[in-house]
Short mmCIF file of C-alpha atoms in Angstrom, two decimals:
data_model
loop_
_atom_site.label_atom_id
_atom_site.label_comp_id
_atom_site.label_asym_id
_atom_site.label_seq_id
_atom_site.Cartn_x
_atom_site.Cartn_y
_atom_site.Cartn_z
CA UNK A 1 -19.68 27.07 0.69
CA UNK A 2 -19.52 23.27 0.87
CA UNK A 3 -16.04 21.82 1.17
CA UNK A 4 -14.60 20.78 -2.23
CA UNK A 5 -14.52 17.01 -2.66
CA UNK A 6 -12.12 14.70 -4.45
CA UNK A 7 -13.53 11.29 -5.41
CA UNK A 8 -11.12 8.39 -5.95
CA UNK A 9 -12.57 5.59 -8.04
CA UNK A 10 -11.72 1.89 -7.78
CA UNK A 11 -10.36 -0.42 -10.43
CA UNK A 12 -12.50 -1.22 -13.48
CA UNK A 13 -14.77 1.64 -12.44
CA UNK A 14 -15.41 5.08 -13.89
CA UNK A 15 -17.12 8.20 -12.62
CA UNK A 16 -20.42 6.41 -13.34
CA UNK A 17 -20.06 4.79 -9.92
CA UNK A 18 -20.36 8.29 -8.44
CA UNK A 19 -23.29 9.43 -10.59
CA UNK A 20 -25.86 9.57 -7.74
CA UNK A 21 -23.49 11.80 -5.77
CA UNK A 22 -22.66 14.03 -8.74
CA UNK A 23 -26.36 14.55 -9.40
CA UNK A 24 -27.02 15.37 -5.75
CA UNK A 25 -24.17 17.88 -5.48
CA UNK A 26 -24.69 20.43 -8.27
CA UNK A 27 -23.36 23.28 -6.11
CA UNK A 28 -20.35 21.48 -4.70
CA UNK A 29 -16.89 21.59 -6.31
CA UNK A 30 -16.14 17.95 -7.14
CA UNK A 31 -13.07 16.45 -8.80
CA UNK A 32 -12.96 12.81 -9.88
CA UNK A 33 -9.31 11.83 -9.53
CA UNK A 34 -7.52 10.27 -12.49
CA UNK A 35 -7.39 6.49 -11.90
CA UNK A 36 -6.11 5.63 -15.36
CA UNK A 37 -2.66 7.01 -16.14
CA UNK A 38 -0.38 5.86 -13.33
CA UNK A 39 0.89 2.38 -12.60
CA UNK A 40 1.66 2.69 -8.88
CA UNK A 41 -0.42 3.72 -5.90
CA UNK A 42 2.16 6.41 -5.20
CA UNK A 43 1.75 7.73 -8.75
CA UNK A 44 -2.02 7.91 -8.44
CA UNK A 45 -1.69 9.78 -5.13
CA UNK A 46 0.76 12.31 -6.48
CA UNK A 47 -1.40 13.01 -9.55
CA UNK A 48 -4.32 13.65 -7.21
CA UNK A 49 -2.33 16.04 -5.04
CA UNK A 50 -1.03 17.90 -8.07
CA UNK A 51 -4.57 18.68 -9.28
CA UNK A 52 -6.65 18.90 -6.09
CA UNK A 53 -7.63 22.11 -4.25
CA UNK A 54 -5.44 23.17 -1.31
CA UNK A 55 -7.98 21.65 1.11
CA UNK A 56 -10.62 19.07 0.31
CA UNK A 57 -12.78 16.26 1.52
CA UNK A 58 -11.63 12.88 0.25
CA UNK A 59 -14.05 10.10 -0.69
CA UNK A 60 -12.37 6.89 -1.82
CA UNK A 61 -13.78 3.61 -3.07
CA UNK A 62 -11.98 0.24 -3.11
CA UNK A 63 -8.63 0.75 -4.89
CA UNK A 64 -9.22 4.43 -4.25
CA UNK A 65 -8.82 3.70 -0.55
CA UNK A 66 -5.26 2.52 -1.16
CA UNK A 67 -4.60 5.83 -2.90
CA UNK A 68 -6.28 7.73 -0.06
CA UNK A 69 -3.97 6.14 2.51
CA UNK A 70 -0.98 7.29 0.43
CA UNK A 71 -2.45 10.80 0.22
CA UNK A 72 -2.78 10.81 4.01
CA UNK A 73 0.87 9.80 4.34
CA UNK A 74 2.05 12.49 1.92
CA UNK A 75 -0.18 15.47 2.67
CA UNK A 76 -2.48 14.90 5.65
CA UNK A 77 -2.81 18.64 6.22
CA UNK A 78 -4.73 19.03 2.97
CA UNK A 79 -7.55 16.61 3.81
CA UNK A 80 -10.46 17.91 5.88
CA UNK A 81 -12.55 14.74 6.04
CA UNK A 82 -12.01 11.19 4.84
CA UNK A 83 -14.64 8.69 3.70
CA UNK A 84 -13.53 5.16 2.82
CA UNK A 85 -15.99 2.98 0.92
CA UNK A 86 -15.59 -0.79 0.48
CA UNK A 87 -11.85 -0.75 1.03
CA UNK A 88 -9.21 -2.28 3.30
CA UNK A 89 -5.85 -1.24 4.70
CA UNK A 90 -3.73 -4.39 4.42
CA UNK A 91 -1.54 -5.47 1.53
CA UNK A 92 -2.49 -8.51 -0.52
CA UNK A 93 -1.91 -11.97 0.85
CA UNK A 94 -1.05 -14.97 -1.33
CA UNK A 95 -4.69 -15.76 -2.17
CA UNK A 96 -5.44 -12.20 -3.28
CA UNK A 97 -2.26 -12.05 -5.35
CA UNK A 98 -3.15 -15.33 -7.04
CA UNK A 99 -6.65 -14.07 -7.87
CA UNK A 100 -5.26 -10.86 -9.35
CA UNK A 101 -2.69 -12.78 -11.38
CA UNK A 102 -5.56 -14.85 -12.73
CA UNK A 103 -7.22 -11.65 -13.95
CA UNK A 104 -3.97 -10.54 -15.59
CA UNK A 105 -3.67 -13.93 -17.30
CA UNK A 106 -7.20 -13.58 -18.65
CA UNK A 107 -6.46 -10.15 -20.08
CA UNK A 108 -3.14 -11.17 -21.57
CA UNK A 109 -4.83 -14.11 -23.28
CA UNK A 110 -7.30 -11.73 -24.94
CA UNK A 111 -10.20 -12.40 -22.56
CA UNK A 112 -10.63 -9.00 -20.92
CA UNK A 113 -14.41 -9.22 -21.35
CA UNK A 114 -14.40 -12.25 -19.07
CA UNK A 115 -12.89 -10.32 -16.17
CA UNK A 116 -16.04 -8.46 -15.21
CA UNK A 117 -18.08 -11.65 -15.51
CA UNK A 118 -15.66 -13.36 -13.14
CA UNK A 119 -16.11 -10.47 -10.70
CA UNK A 120 -19.91 -10.20 -10.69
CA UNK A 121 -20.40 -12.82 -7.92
CA UNK A 122 -18.13 -10.83 -5.60
CA UNK A 123 -19.35 -7.38 -6.68
CA UNK A 124 -23.03 -7.97 -5.93
CA UNK A 125 -24.99 -9.95 -3.34
CA UNK A 126 -26.67 -13.10 -4.61
CA UNK A 127 -30.06 -11.45 -4.94
CA UNK A 128 -28.71 -8.64 -7.15
CA UNK A 129 -26.63 -10.64 -9.64
CA UNK A 130 -29.41 -10.66 -12.22
CA UNK A 131 -30.23 -6.95 -11.82
CA UNK A 132 -30.04 -5.70 -15.40
CA UNK A 133 -29.41 -2.08 -14.38
CA UNK A 134 -26.51 -2.89 -12.07
CA UNK A 135 -24.95 -5.41 -14.43
CA UNK A 136 -25.22 -2.93 -17.29
CA UNK A 137 -23.43 -0.24 -15.29
CA UNK A 138 -20.67 -2.64 -14.18
CA UNK A 139 -20.08 -3.92 -17.71
CA UNK A 140 -20.04 -0.42 -19.21
CA UNK A 141 -17.56 0.81 -16.62
CA UNK A 142 -15.29 -2.14 -17.33
CA UNK A 143 -15.49 -1.58 -21.07
CA UNK A 144 -14.80 2.14 -20.65
CA UNK A 145 -11.79 1.35 -18.44
CA UNK A 146 -10.26 -1.00 -20.99
CA UNK A 147 -7.67 -3.74 -20.74
CA UNK A 148 -4.50 -1.66 -20.62
CA UNK A 149 -5.75 0.60 -17.83
CA UNK A 150 -6.99 -2.41 -15.91
CA UNK A 151 -3.54 -4.02 -16.09
CA UNK A 152 -1.90 -0.86 -14.76
CA UNK A 153 -4.42 -0.67 -11.93
CA UNK A 154 -4.02 -4.33 -11.07
CA UNK A 155 -0.24 -4.16 -10.90
CA UNK A 156 -0.41 -1.02 -8.76
CA UNK A 157 -2.72 -2.78 -6.34
CA UNK A 158 -0.54 -5.88 -6.18
CA UNK A 159 2.52 -3.79 -5.29
CA UNK A 160 0.85 -1.61 -2.62
CA UNK A 161 2.22 -1.43 0.89
CA UNK A 162 0.42 -2.40 4.09
CA UNK A 163 -1.22 0.80 5.36
CA UNK A 164 -2.21 -0.57 8.76
CA UNK A 165 0.92 0.51 10.68
CA UNK A 166 0.14 4.19 10.14
CA UNK A 167 -3.64 4.26 10.43
CA UNK A 168 -3.31 5.69 13.94
CA UNK A 169 -1.80 8.84 12.40
CA UNK A 170 -5.04 9.75 10.60
CA UNK A 171 -6.33 12.74 12.54
CA UNK A 172 -9.33 13.91 10.50
CA UNK A 173 -12.96 12.82 10.84
CA UNK A 174 -13.18 9.46 9.10
CA UNK A 175 -16.22 7.52 7.92
CA UNK A 176 -16.11 3.91 6.76
CA UNK A 177 -18.96 2.77 4.50
CA UNK A 178 -19.46 -0.94 3.88
CA UNK A 179 -22.24 -2.98 2.28
CA UNK A 180 -22.90 -6.15 4.24
CA UNK A 181 -23.18 -8.09 0.97
CA UNK A 182 -19.71 -7.08 -0.23
CA UNK A 183 -17.80 -10.11 -1.51
CA UNK A 184 -14.47 -8.30 -1.82
CA UNK A 185 -14.02 -6.60 1.55
CA UNK A 186 -15.08 -8.03 4.89
CA UNK A 187 -16.57 -6.76 8.13
CA UNK A 188 -13.38 -7.84 9.90
CA UNK A 189 -11.35 -5.55 7.65
CA UNK A 190 -13.70 -2.66 8.45
CA UNK A 191 -13.45 -3.35 12.17
CA UNK A 192 -9.65 -3.40 11.90
CA UNK A 193 -9.62 0.09 10.38
CA UNK A 194 -12.30 1.28 12.79
CA UNK A 195 -10.19 0.27 15.77
CA UNK A 196 -7.00 1.82 14.38
CA UNK A 197 -8.20 5.22 13.09
CA UNK A 198 -8.90 7.58 16.00
CA UNK A 199 -12.55 8.57 16.18
CA UNK A 200 -13.56 6.72 13.00
CA UNK A 201 -17.10 5.46 12.62
CA UNK A 202 -18.56 2.69 10.48
CA UNK A 203 -21.82 2.86 8.52
CA UNK A 204 -23.08 -0.53 7.34
CA UNK A 205 -25.39 -0.48 4.31
CA UNK A 206 -27.74 -3.45 4.59
CA UNK A 207 -28.15 -5.54 1.45
CA UNK A 208 -25.54 -3.66 -0.58
CA UNK A 209 -22.46 -5.19 -2.13
CA UNK A 210 -19.21 -3.68 -3.33
CA UNK A 211 -20.84 -0.83 -5.28
CA UNK A 212 -23.07 0.71 -2.63
CA UNK A 213 -23.14 4.13 -4.30
CA UNK A 214 -25.20 2.72 -7.18
CA UNK A 215 -26.87 -0.11 -5.27
CA UNK A 216 -28.21 2.00 -2.40
CA UNK A 217 -27.93 5.70 -3.34
CA UNK A 218 -30.88 6.57 -1.11
CA UNK A 219 -28.71 5.55 1.85
CA UNK A 220 -25.23 6.49 0.67
CA UNK A 221 -25.91 9.96 -0.77
CA UNK A 222 -27.38 11.51 2.40
CA UNK A 223 -24.83 9.65 4.51
CA UNK A 224 -21.86 11.12 2.63
CA UNK A 225 -23.46 14.54 2.26
CA UNK A 226 -24.06 14.83 5.99
CA UNK A 227 -20.57 13.58 6.79
CA UNK A 228 -18.82 15.99 4.41
CA UNK A 229 -20.92 18.90 5.65
CA UNK A 230 -20.15 18.03 9.25
CA UNK A 231 -23.80 17.58 10.13
CA UNK A 232 -23.67 13.80 10.63
CA UNK A 233 -20.52 12.41 12.18
#
């Protein structure tokens, strides 16, 4: 039987970001972790551990990567394989904190709908920013997330710790997936994790941005399937 998988979704995203994977894995036990009802990274991680199978593969996107690092600190023995998509291991610097506070200010002034529009230029590469399908998915996920959940997620992210000092403790097969058009995470951040996590490998998805699962499912689905099954890395 395929290893059960827990998917950890990023902020302002819903399980729709995983839809290509869910459709490709009808016979695999898959849990989409709750990314709505906690207000700290530690809280998200503990909710995941309370509901996950005893052993599982962990696939984490963006904010989900911050949760995944906390899971690895709390219960590394439960994770068989770790895939980190479009994430980073450091805490926020002043510029990131200021950008996030700007999003909070927008929401608190009643302009939640503007948040996703502000993010589109960093979510998608320039050539995909008028793609009606992708924009429709991003806007629906934001609307389904809602303002209050977004604020909880944002504050959890702002308060997260720097995970870099303990990356060397990760002892399971680890795959990093990064779109080279991602405007939120950088190649340097991927290389930093790659160098610190023993045996990790990096898969670069050409032309994809921050949401590679829906931008390039023909690449990402077989990549993650092979990794989780142990047939490709």
